[in-house]
mmCIF file of C-alpha atoms in Angstrom:
data_model
loop_
_atom_site.group_PDB
_atom_site.id
_atom_site.type_symbol
_atom_site.label_atom_id
_atom_site.label_comp_id
_atom_site.label_asym_id
_atom_site.label_seq_id
_atom_site.Cartn_x
_atom_site.Cartn_y
_atom_site.Cartn_z
ATOM 1 C CA MET G 1 64.526 -72.956 99.282
ATOM 2 C CA ASN G 2 64.916 -69.351 100.302
ATOM 3 C CA ASN G 3 64.083 -67.638 103.557
ATOM 4 C CA PRO G 4 61.902 -64.611 104.302
ATOM 5 C CA THR G 5 63.526 -61.324 103.356
ATOM 6 C CA ASP G 6 63.365 -59.996 106.889
ATOM 7 C CA LYS G 7 62.036 -62.256 109.629
ATOM 8 C CA ALA G 8 62.198 -59.465 112.223
ATOM 9 C CA GLU G 9 59.789 -57.348 110.177
ATOM 10 C CA THR G 10 57.407 -60.139 109.212
ATOM 11 C CA SER G 11 54.970 -60.851 112.030
ATOM 12 C CA SER G 12 53.726 -64.275 112.998
ATOM 13 C CA ALA G 13 50.374 -64.673 111.196
ATOM 14 C CA PHE G 14 51.786 -64.004 107.744
ATOM 15 C CA GLN G 15 55.074 -65.746 108.569
ATOM 16 C CA GLN G 16 53.348 -68.983 109.542
ATOM 17 C CA MET G 17 51.290 -68.979 106.358
ATOM 18 C CA ALA G 18 54.371 -68.380 104.187
ATOM 19 C CA GLU G 19 56.363 -71.084 105.938
ATOM 20 C CA GLU G 20 53.523 -73.567 105.448
ATOM 21 C CA ALA G 21 53.307 -72.627 101.754
ATOM 22 C CA ARG G 22 57.028 -73.210 101.383
ATOM 23 C CA ARG G 23 56.694 -76.598 103.109
ATOM 24 C CA ILE G 24 53.872 -77.592 100.744
ATOM 25 C CA CYS G 25 55.920 -76.585 97.687
ATOM 26 C CA GLY G 26 59.015 -78.453 98.841
ATOM 27 C CA ASP G 27 61.586 -79.022 96.119
ATOM 28 C CA ASP G 28 58.975 -79.516 93.394
ATOM 29 C CA PRO G 29 56.056 -77.052 93.439
ATOM 30 C CA HIS G 30 54.611 -78.746 90.339
ATOM 31 C CA ARG G 31 53.808 -81.993 92.113
ATOM 32 C CA GLU G 32 50.212 -83.073 91.704
ATOM 33 C CA GLY G 33 47.998 -81.427 94.306
ATOM 34 C CA VAL G 34 50.434 -78.684 95.312
ATOM 35 C CA PRO G 35 48.618 -75.753 93.617
ATOM 36 C CA ALA G 36 45.301 -76.832 95.147
ATOM 37 C CA GLN G 37 46.888 -76.968 98.604
ATOM 38 C CA ILE G 38 48.478 -73.545 98.154
ATOM 39 C CA MET G 39 45.158 -72.050 97.083
ATOM 40 C CA ALA G 40 43.293 -73.614 100.017
ATOM 41 C CA LEU G 41 45.949 -72.382 102.451
ATOM 42 C CA MET G 42 45.925 -68.812 101.154
ATOM 43 C CA ARG G 43 42.174 -68.516 100.770
ATOM 44 C CA GLU G 44 41.781 -69.431 104.415
ATOM 45 C CA ALA G 45 44.746 -67.381 105.662
ATOM 46 C CA PHE G 46 43.808 -64.132 103.916
ATOM 47 C CA LYS G 47 40.312 -64.154 105.377
ATOM 48 C CA ASN G 48 42.153 -63.078 108.521
ATOM 49 C CA PRO G 49 42.663 -59.289 108.632
ATOM 50 C CA ASP G 50 45.779 -59.864 110.759
ATOM 51 C CA VAL G 51 47.427 -61.765 107.901
ATOM 52 C CA ARG G 52 46.568 -58.944 105.489
ATOM 53 C CA ALA G 53 47.961 -56.417 107.960
ATOM 54 C CA ASP G 54 51.163 -58.446 108.290
ATOM 55 C CA ALA G 55 51.575 -58.479 104.510
ATOM 56 C CA LEU G 56 51.126 -54.706 104.326
ATOM 57 C CA GLN G 57 53.698 -54.278 107.088
ATOM 58 C CA GLY G 58 56.126 -56.401 105.102
ATOM 59 C CA LEU G 59 55.795 -54.026 102.158
ATOM 60 C CA LYS G 60 57.392 -51.296 104.259
ATOM 61 C CA THR G 61 60.599 -53.344 104.310
ATOM 62 C CA SER G 62 60.766 -54.673 100.747
ATOM 63 C CA ARG G 63 58.606 -55.665 97.798
ATOM 64 C CA ASP G 64 60.142 -59.126 98.094
ATOM 65 C CA ILE G 65 58.282 -60.022 101.261
ATOM 66 C CA PHE G 66 59.218 -63.689 101.135
ATOM 67 C CA GLY G 67 62.119 -64.859 99.000
ATOM 68 C CA SER G 68 63.305 -62.689 96.112
ATOM 69 C CA ASN G 69 63.165 -62.487 92.328
ATOM 70 C CA ALA G 70 66.832 -63.442 92.131
ATOM 71 C CA GLN G 71 66.744 -66.508 94.365
ATOM 72 C CA PRO G 72 65.395 -69.939 93.460
ATOM 73 C CA GLY G 73 62.313 -71.241 95.154
ATOM 74 C CA PHE G 74 59.008 -70.033 96.509
ATOM 75 C CA GLY G 75 58.534 -66.282 96.883
ATOM 76 C CA ILE G 76 55.961 -63.568 97.539
ATOM 77 C CA MET G 77 56.254 -60.043 96.124
ATOM 78 C CA GLY G 78 54.070 -57.111 97.153
ATOM 79 C CA VAL G 79 52.714 -54.856 94.397
ATOM 80 C CA GLU G 80 51.313 -51.384 95.043
ATOM 81 C CA SER G 81 49.127 -49.885 92.323
ATOM 82 C CA LYS G 82 50.372 -46.353 92.887
ATOM 83 C CA GLU G 83 53.889 -47.517 91.998
ATOM 84 C CA ILE G 84 53.287 -50.030 89.213
ATOM 85 C CA GLY G 85 49.695 -49.673 88.057
ATOM 86 C CA TYR G 86 48.308 -51.602 85.100
ATOM 87 C CA ARG G 87 50.147 -54.708 83.924
ATOM 88 C CA GLU G 88 49.749 -56.113 80.425
ATOM 89 C CA PRO G 89 48.865 -59.790 79.923
ATOM 90 C CA HIS G 90 51.859 -61.870 80.948
ATOM 91 C CA ASP G 91 52.419 -65.462 81.964
ATOM 92 C CA HIS G 92 54.996 -67.278 84.066
ATOM 93 C CA GLU G 93 55.857 -69.821 81.381
ATOM 94 C CA ASN G 94 55.789 -73.318 82.922
ATOM 95 C CA CYS G 95 55.164 -71.980 86.445
ATOM 96 C CA TRP G 96 51.873 -71.340 88.166
ATOM 97 C CA ALA G 97 51.137 -67.991 89.786
ATOM 98 C CA VAL G 98 48.806 -66.883 92.565
ATOM 99 C CA ASN G 99 47.542 -63.324 93.043
ATOM 100 C CA VAL G 100 46.228 -62.266 96.441
ATOM 101 C CA GLN G 101 44.342 -59.002 96.892
ATOM 102 C CA VAL G 102 45.404 -57.494 100.216
ATOM 103 C CA ARG G 103 43.766 -54.068 100.001
ATOM 104 C CA GLY G 104 41.533 -52.245 97.534
ATOM 105 C CA ASP G 105 40.105 -53.707 94.343
ATOM 106 C CA MET G 106 41.633 -55.215 91.196
ATOM 107 C CA ARG G 107 40.197 -56.444 87.896
ATOM 108 C CA LEU G 108 42.080 -59.525 86.695
ATOM 109 C CA VAL G 109 41.677 -60.978 83.179
ATOM 110 C CA HIS G 110 42.933 -64.415 82.106
ATOM 111 C CA TRP G 111 44.210 -65.146 78.583
ATOM 112 C CA VAL G 112 45.406 -68.345 76.890
ATOM 113 C CA ARG G 113 47.258 -69.022 73.635
ATOM 114 C CA ASP G 114 44.760 -70.384 71.127
ATOM 115 C CA SER G 115 47.360 -71.061 68.448
ATOM 116 C CA VAL G 116 50.898 -70.286 67.304
ATOM 117 C CA ASP G 117 51.957 -70.014 63.672
ATOM 118 C CA GLU G 118 55.084 -72.167 63.475
ATOM 119 C CA GLU G 119 56.511 -70.197 60.520
ATOM 120 C CA THR G 120 55.930 -66.611 61.648
ATOM 121 C CA GLY G 121 55.612 -67.029 65.412
ATOM 122 C CA ASP G 122 52.331 -65.094 65.323
ATOM 123 C CA ILE G 123 50.019 -65.929 68.220
ATOM 124 C CA VAL G 124 46.263 -65.911 68.711
ATOM 125 C CA LEU G 125 45.446 -64.978 72.299
ATOM 126 C CA ARG G 126 41.990 -65.789 73.635
ATOM 127 C CA LYS G 127 40.317 -64.165 76.619
ATOM 128 C CA VAL G 128 39.230 -66.914 79.026
ATOM 129 C CA ASP G 129 37.498 -65.056 81.856
ATOM 130 C CA GLU G 130 37.832 -62.220 84.319
ATOM 131 C CA VAL G 131 37.307 -61.601 88.017
ATOM 132 C CA THR G 132 37.072 -58.554 90.275
ATOM 133 C CA MET G 133 39.336 -59.022 93.274
ATOM 134 C CA HIS G 134 38.523 -57.547 96.684
ATOM 135 C CA ALA G 135 40.547 -57.650 99.910
ATOM 136 C CA GLY G 136 41.127 -61.282 100.884
ATOM 137 C CA ASP G 137 40.427 -62.738 97.428
ATOM 138 C CA VAL G 138 42.890 -65.221 95.911
ATOM 139 C CA ASP G 139 43.280 -66.073 92.203
ATOM 140 C CA PHE G 140 45.192 -68.874 90.469
ATOM 141 C CA SER G 141 46.816 -68.806 87.017
ATOM 142 C CA ALA G 142 47.907 -72.218 85.756
ATOM 143 C CA PRO G 143 51.167 -72.589 83.794
ATOM 144 C CA GLY G 144 50.800 -70.888 80.404
ATOM 145 C CA ILE G 145 47.800 -68.788 81.444
ATOM 146 C CA ALA G 146 48.484 -65.056 81.128
ATOM 147 C CA HIS G 147 46.927 -62.603 83.542
ATOM 148 C CA GLU G 148 46.229 -58.912 82.964
ATOM 149 C CA LEU G 149 45.760 -56.635 85.966
ATOM 150 C CA TYR G 150 43.761 -53.418 86.182
ATOM 151 C CA PRO G 151 43.866 -51.698 89.601
ATOM 152 C CA LEU G 152 40.391 -50.335 90.312
ATOM 153 C CA THR G 153 41.328 -48.282 93.385
ATOM 154 C CA ASP G 154 44.369 -46.128 94.118
ATOM 155 C CA ASP G 155 45.056 -48.031 97.349
ATOM 156 C CA SER G 156 45.133 -51.426 95.611
ATOM 157 C CA VAL G 157 47.815 -53.763 96.971
ATOM 158 C CA GLU G 158 48.252 -57.353 95.821
ATOM 159 C CA LEU G 159 50.723 -60.112 96.397
ATOM 160 C CA ALA G 160 52.269 -61.940 93.457
ATOM 161 C CA VAL G 161 53.044 -65.463 94.631
ATOM 162 C CA ARG G 162 55.420 -67.498 92.463
ATOM 163 C CA CYS G 163 56.589 -71.091 92.606
ATOM 164 C CA HIS G 164 60.008 -70.353 91.063
ATOM 165 C CA SER G 165 62.424 -67.464 90.825
ATOM 166 C CA LEU G 166 61.560 -65.167 87.916
ATOM 167 C CA THR G 167 65.187 -65.396 86.829
ATOM 168 C CA GLU G 168 64.582 -69.034 85.890
ATOM 169 C CA ILE G 169 61.723 -68.452 83.442
ATOM 170 C CA ILE G 170 60.960 -66.756 80.134
ATOM 171 C CA GLN G 171 57.945 -64.527 80.653
ATOM 172 C CA HIS G 172 55.655 -63.893 77.686
ATOM 173 C CA ARG G 173 54.353 -60.318 77.697
ATOM 174 C CA TYR G 174 51.575 -59.159 75.372
ATOM 175 C CA ASP G 175 51.262 -55.438 74.614
ATOM 176 C CA ARG G 176 47.640 -55.051 73.555
ATOM 177 C CA SER G 177 48.182 -51.431 72.494
ATOM 178 C CA THR G 178 50.589 -52.527 69.726
ATOM 179 C CA GLY G 179 49.639 -56.158 69.062
ATOM 180 C CA GLU G 180 53.217 -57.240 69.716
ATOM 181 C CA TYR G 181 54.635 -59.606 72.308
ATOM 182 C CA ILE G 182 58.093 -60.225 73.711
ATOM 183 C CA ASN G 183 59.668 -63.230 75.412
ATOM 184 C CA TRP G 184 61.273 -61.589 78.400
ATOM 185 C CA SER G 185 64.242 -63.135 80.219
ATOM 186 C CA TRP G 186 64.378 -61.958 83.815
ATOM 187 C CA GLY G 187 67.757 -63.653 84.152
ATOM 188 C CA ASN G 188 69.282 -61.651 81.290
ATOM 189 C CA LYS G 189 67.006 -58.598 81.673
ATOM 190 C CA GLU G 190 66.305 -58.558 77.944
ATOM 191 C CA ALA G 191 63.875 -59.751 75.300
ATOM 192 C CA VAL G 192 64.935 -63.062 73.753
ATOM 193 C CA GLY G 193 62.341 -63.169 71.009
ATOM 194 C CA GLY G 194 58.862 -61.993 70.189
ATOM 195 C CA GLY G 195 56.373 -61.360 67.425
ATOM 196 C CA LYS G 196 52.818 -60.287 66.721
ATOM 197 C CA PHE G 197 49.530 -61.470 68.175
ATOM 198 C CA THR G 198 45.796 -60.990 67.773
ATOM 199 C CA THR G 199 43.003 -61.538 70.290
ATOM 200 C CA VAL G 200 39.693 -63.396 70.146
ATOM 201 C CA ASN G 201 36.722 -63.482 72.517
ATOM 202 C CA ALA G 202 37.571 -59.942 73.619
ATOM 203 C CA GLU G 203 35.180 -57.806 71.605
ATOM 204 C CA ASN G 204 34.012 -55.803 74.627
ATOM 205 C CA GLU G 205 37.391 -55.680 76.357
ATOM 206 C CA PRO G 206 38.351 -52.074 77.174
ATOM 207 C CA ALA G 207 41.396 -50.505 75.570
ATOM 208 C CA PRO G 208 44.599 -51.285 77.480
ATOM 209 C CA LEU G 209 46.279 -48.672 79.616
ATOM 210 C CA SER G 210 49.949 -47.680 79.633
ATOM 211 C CA ALA G 211 51.660 -51.046 80.017
ATOM 212 C CA MET G 212 54.239 -52.385 82.438
ATOM 213 C CA ILE G 213 56.148 -53.672 79.416
ATOM 214 C CA SER G 214 57.718 -50.244 78.908
ATOM 215 C CA ARG G 215 58.861 -49.894 82.525
ATOM 216 C CA ILE G 216 60.555 -53.125 83.562
ATOM 217 C CA LYS G 217 63.067 -53.699 80.776
#
């Protein structure tokens, strides 16, 4: 498992939480009970303003606050709304994901695949629920659940917590402005498939903004 990006710049409150999360994950973050333990740990830790301050300090060094996209194992990436903004629905394939709101507010929508046409590859994507995240809030997306993120304040900062390196997964990204999706390989930095999709249970869902899908290829 990988180490913090910069131990000298990561102060103790956040460091201790991250180390404990890495210990809980061990070599198999999909063991029964692990996600629940991670959520309990982070919900308690991020009530502490010192932990949130430590995370913000870590952002000054690198977005990869703990681990990195390119390394295997547990990692934490900091995301600033002013730099990335809205992100289209996307999942982490067979990996779970945790989003922690450190500062500001964020609207987070969960989606799930209702069905897949085996011949055409067309997908029906169903809105499951949504939550408004405030500083200290923690959200969990199970494997296969896509999350869509709308920053509600310019100072919004959240942490994207992953159980595996992004380079090891195929991320499904849904562009709601076009009704097309791609299967994105972080390892190859290219789309390795895709198709069309429609949505259900989203009649009152606002129109999507300019999507991340066009910026991280």
